[in-house]
Short mmCIF file of C-alpha atoms and ligand atoms in Angstrom, two decimals:
data_model
loop_
_atom_site.label_atom_id
_atom_site.label_comp_id
_atom_site.label_asym_id
_atom_site.label_seq_id
_atom_site.Cartn_x
_atom_site.Cartn_y
_atom_site.Cartn_z
CA UNK A 774 -0.06 0.01 0.06
CA UNK A 775 1.34 3.45 -0.91
CA UNK A 776 1.42 6.20 1.65
CA UNK A 777 -1.79 8.02 1.98
CA UNK A 778 -1.40 11.75 2.96
CA UNK A 779 -4.51 13.41 4.04
CA UNK A 780 -4.67 17.16 5.18
CA UNK A 781 -7.56 17.67 7.54
CA UNK A 782 -8.55 21.06 6.95
CA UNK A 783 -11.40 23.86 7.14
CA UNK A 784 -10.47 27.30 7.74
CA UNK A 785 -13.78 27.60 10.09
CA UNK A 786 -12.57 27.12 13.77
CA UNK A 787 -13.88 24.55 16.14
CA UNK A 788 -15.43 22.20 13.46
CA UNK A 789 -13.67 19.17 14.83
CA UNK A 790 -10.26 19.07 12.78
CA UNK A 791 -8.24 18.03 15.57
CA UNK A 792 -10.78 15.74 17.16
CA UNK A 793 -11.02 13.97 13.67
CA UNK A 794 -7.11 13.85 13.45
CA UNK A 795 -6.46 12.38 16.69
CA UNK A 796 -9.33 9.70 16.64
CA UNK A 797 -8.67 8.77 13.08
CA UNK A 798 -4.99 8.31 13.67
CA UNK A 799 -5.83 5.98 16.68
CA UNK A 800 -8.58 4.24 14.73
CA UNK A 801 -6.16 3.44 11.90
CA UNK A 802 -3.33 2.59 14.33
CA UNK A 803 -5.67 0.02 15.93
CA UNK A 804 -6.12 -1.42 12.55
CA UNK A 805 -2.60 -1.99 12.48
CA UNK A 806 -1.79 0.87 10.12
CA UNK A 807 1.43 2.81 10.55
CA UNK A 808 0.45 6.36 11.00
CA UNK A 809 2.11 9.77 11.37
CA UNK A 810 -0.02 12.76 12.77
CA UNK A 811 1.47 16.05 11.78
CA UNK A 812 0.36 18.82 14.16
CA UNK A 813 0.47 22.05 12.00
CA UNK A 814 -1.31 24.17 14.25
CA UNK A 815 0.49 26.51 16.86
CA UNK A 816 -2.42 25.71 19.38
CA UNK A 817 -0.83 22.28 19.48
CA UNK A 818 -4.20 20.56 20.49
CA UNK A 819 -3.25 17.39 18.33
CA UNK A 820 0.14 17.17 20.11
CA UNK A 821 -1.53 17.41 23.63
CA UNK A 822 -4.43 15.26 22.60
CA UNK A 823 -1.91 12.62 21.71
CA UNK A 824 -0.61 12.61 25.17
CA UNK A 825 2.45 14.66 24.48
CA UNK A 826 3.47 17.30 26.83
CA UNK A 827 4.33 20.56 25.06
CA UNK A 828 6.94 21.41 27.39
CA UNK A 829 8.84 18.29 26.40
CA UNK A 830 9.30 19.09 22.97
CA UNK A 831 12.67 20.06 21.88
CA UNK A 832 12.29 19.91 18.27
CA UNK A 833 8.83 19.79 16.53
CA UNK A 834 7.40 20.84 13.21
CA UNK A 835 8.54 24.33 13.70
CA UNK A 836 12.43 23.30 13.17
CA UNK A 837 11.35 21.03 10.37
CA UNK A 838 9.67 23.64 8.48
CA UNK A 839 12.59 26.08 8.92
CA UNK A 840 14.92 23.23 7.84
CA UNK A 841 16.76 22.93 10.99
CA UNK A 842 15.87 19.47 11.75
CA UNK A 843 14.40 16.28 9.88
CA UNK A 844 11.10 14.46 10.80
CA UNK A 845 12.96 11.33 11.80
CA UNK A 846 14.70 13.36 14.64
CA UNK A 847 11.54 15.45 15.60
CA UNK A 848 8.65 12.77 15.87
CA UNK A 849 7.62 11.46 18.99
CA UNK A 850 5.59 8.19 19.77
CA UNK A 851 1.91 8.56 21.29
CA UNK A 852 2.01 5.80 23.74
CA UNK A 853 -1.81 6.09 24.16
CA UNK A 854 -2.72 6.37 20.51
CA UNK A 855 0.37 3.88 19.03
CA UNK A 856 1.09 6.33 16.29
CA UNK A 857 4.08 8.87 15.56
CA UNK A 858 3.36 12.58 16.13
CA UNK A 859 5.33 15.48 14.54
CA UNK A 860 4.43 17.84 17.37
CA UNK A 861 3.88 21.52 17.27
CA UNK A 862 4.22 23.94 20.17
CA UNK A 863 3.79 27.79 20.43
CA UNK A 864 6.83 28.54 18.62
CA UNK A 865 5.22 27.34 15.31
CA UNK A 866 3.21 30.72 15.45
CA UNK A 867 6.46 32.47 14.42
CA UNK A 868 7.02 29.95 11.52
CA UNK A 869 4.47 31.97 9.51
CA UNK A 870 6.64 35.31 9.63
CA UNK A 871 9.98 33.39 9.49
CA UNK A 872 8.87 31.09 6.56
CA UNK A 873 8.02 34.17 4.48
CA UNK A 874 11.70 35.09 3.87
CA UNK A 875 12.53 31.56 2.82
CA UNK A 876 12.76 29.93 -0.42
CA UNK A 877 10.38 27.04 -1.45
CA UNK A 878 8.38 28.10 1.56
CA UNK A 879 5.18 26.28 0.55
CA UNK A 880 7.08 23.07 0.10
CA UNK A 881 8.92 22.63 3.27
CA UNK A 882 6.67 19.89 4.79
CA UNK A 883 6.31 18.19 1.40
CA UNK A 884 10.08 17.84 1.05
CA UNK A 885 10.61 16.80 4.79
CA UNK A 886 7.98 14.06 4.38
CA UNK A 887 9.60 12.66 1.23
CA UNK A 888 12.18 10.92 3.45
CA UNK A 889 10.08 9.45 5.95
CA UNK A 890 6.68 8.67 4.14
CA UNK A 891 7.80 5.09 3.22
CA UNK A 892 7.53 4.41 6.86
CA UNK A 893 3.94 5.06 7.09
CA UNK A 894 0.59 3.94 5.56
CA UNK A 895 -1.06 7.32 6.66
CA UNK A 896 0.17 10.72 7.38
CA UNK A 897 -2.52 12.89 8.84
CA UNK A 898 -2.03 16.62 8.75
CA UNK A 899 -4.08 18.56 11.25
CA UNK A 900 -4.27 22.15 9.82
CA UNK A 901 -4.83 25.32 11.69
CA UNK A 902 -8.08 27.21 11.37
CA UNK A 903 -6.54 29.55 8.55
CA UNK A 904 -5.68 29.74 5.02
CA UNK A 905 -2.33 30.70 5.46
CA UNK A 906 1.29 29.52 4.96
CA UNK A 907 1.14 26.52 7.52
CA UNK A 908 -2.17 25.49 5.84
CA UNK A 909 -0.52 25.70 2.55
CA UNK A 910 2.24 23.69 3.59
CA UNK A 911 -0.17 21.00 4.46
CA UNK A 912 -2.27 21.36 1.05
CA UNK A 913 1.06 21.16 -0.92
CA UNK A 914 2.39 17.93 1.11
CA UNK A 915 -1.06 16.09 0.79
CA UNK A 916 -2.66 14.08 -1.81
CA UNK A 917 -6.20 14.30 -0.25
CA UNK A 918 -8.03 16.72 1.79
CA UNK A 919 -10.70 15.73 4.39
CA UNK A 920 -13.01 18.56 5.44
CA UNK A 921 -14.81 18.16 8.78
CA UNK A 922 -17.90 20.36 8.68
CA UNK A 923 -20.64 20.88 11.57
CA UNK A 924 -24.21 20.50 10.73
CA UNK A 925 -25.12 24.15 11.64
CA UNK A 926 -26.51 27.15 9.67
CA UNK A 927 -23.17 28.51 8.70
CA UNK A 928 -21.71 25.22 7.78
CA UNK A 929 -21.02 26.20 4.16
CA UNK A 930 -20.01 29.61 4.73
CA UNK A 931 -16.35 30.08 3.73
CA UNK A 932 -15.91 26.66 2.11
CA UNK A 933 -15.56 28.50 -1.04
CA UNK A 934 -12.38 29.98 0.16
CA UNK A 935 -10.97 26.78 0.69
CA UNK A 936 -12.11 25.40 -2.73
CA UNK A 937 -10.56 28.55 -4.23
CA UNK A 938 -7.23 27.99 -2.37
CA UNK A 939 -7.35 24.22 -3.41
CA UNK A 940 -7.71 25.26 -6.89
CA UNK A 941 -4.86 27.55 -6.94
CA UNK A 942 -2.71 24.84 -5.19
CA UNK A 943 -3.80 22.43 -8.08
CA UNK A 944 -2.74 24.81 -10.65
CA UNK A 945 0.50 26.05 -9.39
CA UNK A 946 2.12 23.16 -7.44
CA UNK A 947 0.22 20.04 -6.53
CA UNK A 948 -2.06 19.10 -9.58
CA UNK A 949 -3.17 15.68 -7.89
CA UNK A 950 -4.68 17.30 -4.82
CA UNK A 951 -8.08 15.72 -4.34
CA UNK A 952 -10.94 16.19 -1.91
CA UNK A 953 -11.44 12.49 -0.41
CA UNK A 954 -14.52 13.66 1.38
CA UNK A 955 -16.46 15.83 3.77
CA UNK A 956 -17.24 14.38 7.25
CA UNK A 957 -20.39 15.76 9.29
CA UNK A 958 -19.27 16.41 12.91
CA UNK A 959 -21.03 17.45 16.12
CA UNK A 960 -24.25 15.94 14.73
CA UNK A 961 -27.14 16.07 17.06
CA UNK A 962 -30.06 13.87 16.09
CA UNK A 963 -32.38 15.78 18.27
CA UNK A 964 -31.79 18.90 16.45
CA UNK A 965 -34.12 19.67 13.43
CA UNK A 966 -31.21 22.02 12.06
CA UNK A 967 -28.61 19.32 12.19
CA UNK A 968 -30.76 17.34 10.13
CA UNK A 969 -31.72 19.96 7.80
CA UNK A 970 -27.92 20.86 7.31
CA UNK A 971 -27.13 17.30 7.05
CA UNK A 972 -29.44 16.99 4.05
CA UNK A 973 -28.22 20.06 2.23
CA UNK A 974 -24.60 18.92 2.78
CA UNK A 975 -25.66 15.55 1.17
CA UNK A 976 -27.24 17.49 -1.80
CA UNK A 977 -24.19 19.67 -2.07
CA UNK A 978 -21.51 17.07 -2.00
CA UNK A 979 -23.13 13.88 -3.03
CA UNK A 980 -20.67 10.97 -3.24
CA UNK A 981 -17.65 13.20 -1.62
CA UNK A 982 -19.84 13.03 1.82
CA UNK A 983 -18.81 10.18 4.04
CA UNK A 984 -21.72 8.12 5.00
CA UNK A 985 -20.44 8.09 8.74
CA UNK A 986 -21.71 10.85 10.88
CA UNK A 987 -19.87 11.93 14.00
CA UNK A 988 -22.35 12.63 16.62
CA UNK A 989 -22.03 15.31 19.40
CA UNK A 990 -20.53 13.27 22.10
CA UNK A 991 -18.97 14.45 25.38
CA UNK A 992 -16.65 11.58 25.44
CA UNK A 993 -15.00 13.12 22.35
CA UNK A 994 -14.49 16.45 24.16
CA UNK A 995 -13.29 14.87 27.55
CA UNK A 996 -10.65 12.63 26.09
CA UNK A 997 -8.05 15.28 25.11
CA UNK A 998 -7.67 16.42 28.72
CA UNK A 999 -6.41 12.92 29.53
CA UNK A 1000 -3.95 13.08 26.51
CA UNK A 1001 -5.95 10.56 24.59
CA UNK A 1002 -8.26 9.65 21.78
CA UNK A 1003 -11.82 8.87 22.62
CA UNK A 1004 -11.28 5.49 21.16
CA UNK A 1005 -8.58 4.83 23.78
CA UNK A 1006 -10.34 6.69 26.61
CA UNK A 1007 -13.92 5.05 25.95
CA UNK A 1008 -13.94 2.71 23.22
CA UNK A 1009 -17.79 2.11 23.64
CA UNK A 1010 -18.74 5.80 23.41
CA UNK A 1011 -20.80 6.72 20.32
CA UNK A 1012 -18.17 9.05 19.24
CA UNK A 1013 -15.35 6.57 19.57
CA UNK A 1014 -17.59 4.02 17.35
CA UNK A 1015 -18.25 6.64 14.81
CA UNK A 1016 -14.62 7.28 14.35
CA UNK A 1017 -13.86 3.57 14.01
CA UNK A 1018 -16.63 3.52 11.38
CA UNK A 1019 -15.10 6.66 9.61
CA UNK A 1020 -11.46 4.76 9.60
CA UNK A 1021 -13.41 1.81 7.96
CA UNK A 1022 -15.01 4.00 5.39
CA UNK A 1023 -11.71 5.78 4.48
CA UNK A 1024 -10.09 2.38 3.94
CA UNK A 1025 -12.80 1.42 1.81
CA UNK A 1026 -12.31 4.46 -0.37
CA UNK A 1027 -8.82 3.65 -0.89
CA UNK A 1028 -9.65 0.01 -1.60
CA UNK A 1029 -11.98 1.20 -4.25
CA UNK A 1030 -9.74 3.86 -5.77
CA UNK A 1031 -7.09 0.94 -6.16
CA UNK A 1032 -9.65 -0.94 -8.12
CA UNK A 1033 -10.15 2.03 -10.38
CA UNK A 1034 -13.75 2.72 -9.18
P1 ATP B 2406 -9.57 24.76 15.67
O1 ATP B 2406 -10.17 25.41 14.43
O2 ATP B 2406 -9.56 25.78 16.85
O3 ATP B 2406 -8.30 24.01 15.37
P2 ATP B 2406 -10.97 22.26 15.45
O4 ATP B 2406 -11.57 22.35 14.01
O5 ATP B 2406 -9.58 21.49 15.41
O6 ATP B 2406 -10.56 23.62 16.08
P3 ATP B 2406 -11.70 20.63 17.71
O7 ATP B 2406 -10.65 21.13 18.59
O8 ATP B 2406 -11.50 19.20 17.37
O9 ATP B 2406 -12.15 21.54 16.40
O10 ATP B 2406 -13.08 20.76 18.04
C1 ATP B 2406 -13.51 21.89 18.91
C2 ATP B 2406 -14.14 21.67 20.30
O11 ATP B 2406 -15.31 20.82 20.26
C3 ATP B 2406 -13.33 20.97 21.23
O12 ATP B 2406 -13.32 21.31 22.53
C4 ATP B 2406 -13.61 19.24 21.03
O13 ATP B 2406 -13.30 18.65 22.01
C5 ATP B 2406 -15.16 19.61 20.83
N1 ATP B 2406 -15.65 18.72 19.84
C6 ATP B 2406 -15.12 18.16 18.59
N2 ATP B 2406 -16.00 17.35 18.15
C7 ATP B 2406 -17.02 17.11 19.13
C8 ATP B 2406 -18.03 15.96 18.93
N3 ATP B 2406 -18.39 15.28 17.92
N4 ATP B 2406 -18.82 16.08 20.22
C9 ATP B 2406 -18.59 16.86 21.13
N5 ATP B 2406 -17.51 17.80 21.24
C10 ATP B 2406 -16.64 17.74 20.13
MG1 MG B 2407 -7.55 22.34 15.66
#
């Protein structure tokens, strides 16, 4: 199996990018896949959510982007999730400014990944809620984009900016970049609005919408404070089961792709 490099992106904040990244990484690891989770967000939530203490990080994605360190040296192992993490800490916020002056600034992550991607089945990139240079590095390094969306009124608002950015990235630098799919998150089956927006997303995205819906589930919100994915923290929780299903659906997508469907 070749390496699937997936950017988890949506410039809208709080839609479940990090929750999806951490739980999908843990779910894929549980299915015996070798996974690298790249934390491209200066908030470092994917790092702490994987059980890694930000103050323990000597070198991380910041040093990698600036070319001061390679991924092999910077990666850490999530003992809870059983996957590798290229961690972030607050220094990463400065990378935006420092990278602007560098050459090949959009391809830094892609170049760094080329040396290690053979070691992994999946590389998941947790992007920040912006469309700036860090996310651009994610979109240039990735083959596929997975977009988490909440089922609320403004769900589709702003997605056109992401689509426009993806179009530009395709034209200029990464022609094979593709949407693997949109995943509905924080869904409440008691809410009529959730149901209505979910239907709209179905009409809008058709086959590109994952069948699996991630419910609003308190276990998913609690798990990061224990440095764990929900799948590890409470495997029987509805949210954990949904992320395991999402991992199955993702694997099936790639199997079908291989068959040329
Ligand atoms: P940001 O844009 O800030 O990076 P994000 O898109 O990565 O945010 P998350 O951090 O994953 O979003 O989620 C935002 C908040 O909602 C977090 O507190 C998280 O624990 C909670 N959350 C995410 N998904 C769910 C869910 N399905 N059910 C309940 N809470 C959730
Ligand atoms: Mg996040």
